[in-house]
């Protein structure tokens, strides 16, 4: 099971010698850019060691659609056709 660590400890583990600044890490935590989201305990944020930064510019891949979607009726069409 993952353990909780401070943002600073997490950044050193993930980014090595050149971690982001503490202010940047706190902004990432506030803006939900770290997944899974850090937990705030008092004045400090704690994050799972397996957490990762999520880039808001990169879209999240959509799940594959079922193969038979072309034959399925939309909800509005089903209501109209009873």
Coordinates of C-alpha atoms in Angstrom, one line a residue:
X1 CA 0.0 0.0 0.0
X2 CA 1.2 3.5 -0.8
X3 CA 2.3 5.7 2.0
X4 CA 1.4 9.4 2.4
X5 CA 4.3 11.8 2.0
X6 CA 4.6 15.6 2.0
X7 CA 4.5 17.4 -1.3
X8 CA 8.2 18.3 -1.0
X9 CA 9.1 14.6 -0.4
X10 CA 6.9 13.5 -3.3
X11 CA 8.5 16.1 -5.6
X12 CA 12.0 15.0 -4.7
X13 CA 11.1 11.3 -5.3
X14 CA 9.4 12.0 -8.7
X15 CA 11.6 14.9 -10.1
X16 CA 14.9 14.1 -8.5
X17 CA 17.4 16.9 -8.0
X18 CA 15.3 19.6 -9.6
X19 CA 11.8 19.4 -8.1
X20 CA 9.3 22.2 -8.8
X21 CA 9.1 25.1 -6.3
X22 CA 7.0 24.6 -3.2
X23 CA 4.6 27.3 -4.4
X24 CA 4.1 25.5 -7.7
X25 CA 3.4 22.2 -5.8
X26 CA 0.8 23.8 -3.6
X27 CA -0.9 25.4 -6.7
X28 CA -0.9 22.0 -8.4
X29 CA -2.6 20.6 -5.3
X30 CA -5.2 23.4 -5.1
X31 CA -6.0 23.1 -8.8
X32 CA -6.3 19.3 -8.7
X33 CA -3.4 18.7 -11.1
X34 CA -2.0 15.9 -9.1
X35 CA -3.8 12.5 -9.2
X36 CA -4.9 11.0 -6.9
X37 CA -5.6 14.3 -5.2
X38 CA -3.4 15.3 -2.2
X39 CA -5.1 15.5 1.2
X40 CA -4.8 18.6 3.3
X41 CA -4.0 18.1 6.9
X42 CA -3.8 21.4 8.7
X43 CA -1.5 23.6 6.7
X44 CA 0.2 20.8 4.9
X45 CA -0.6 18.7 1.8
X46 CA 0.1 14.9 1.9
X47 CA 0.1 12.9 -1.3
X48 CA 0.4 9.2 -2.1
X49 CA 3.8 8.2 -3.4
X50 CA 2.3 6.8 -6.5
X51 CA 0.6 10.1 -7.4
X52 CA 1.4 11.8 -10.7
X53 CA 1.1 15.3 -12.2
X54 CA -1.7 15.5 -14.8
X55 CA -1.1 17.9 -17.6
X56 CA -4.3 19.9 -18.3
X57 CA -3.3 20.4 -21.9
X58 CA -3.2 16.6 -22.6
X59 CA -6.7 15.3 -23.1
X60 CA -7.8 12.2 -21.2
X61 CA -8.3 9.3 -23.7
X62 CA -11.9 8.4 -24.2
X63 CA -13.0 4.8 -23.7
X64 CA -13.5 2.8 -26.8
X65 CA -17.1 2.8 -28.1
X66 CA -18.9 -0.5 -28.5
X67 CA -18.8 -1.9 -32.0
X68 CA -22.6 -1.8 -32.6
X69 CA -23.2 1.9 -31.8
X70 CA -24.4 2.6 -35.4
X71 CA -27.4 0.3 -34.9
X72 CA -28.4 1.6 -31.5
X73 CA -31.0 4.3 -31.4
X74 CA -30.4 7.5 -29.5
X75 CA -32.6 8.2 -26.5
X76 CA -34.6 10.9 -28.4
X77 CA -35.3 8.5 -31.3
X78 CA -36.4 5.8 -28.8
X79 CA -38.8 8.2 -27.2
X80 CA -40.3 9.3 -30.6
X81 CA -40.7 5.7 -31.8
X82 CA -42.1 4.4 -28.6

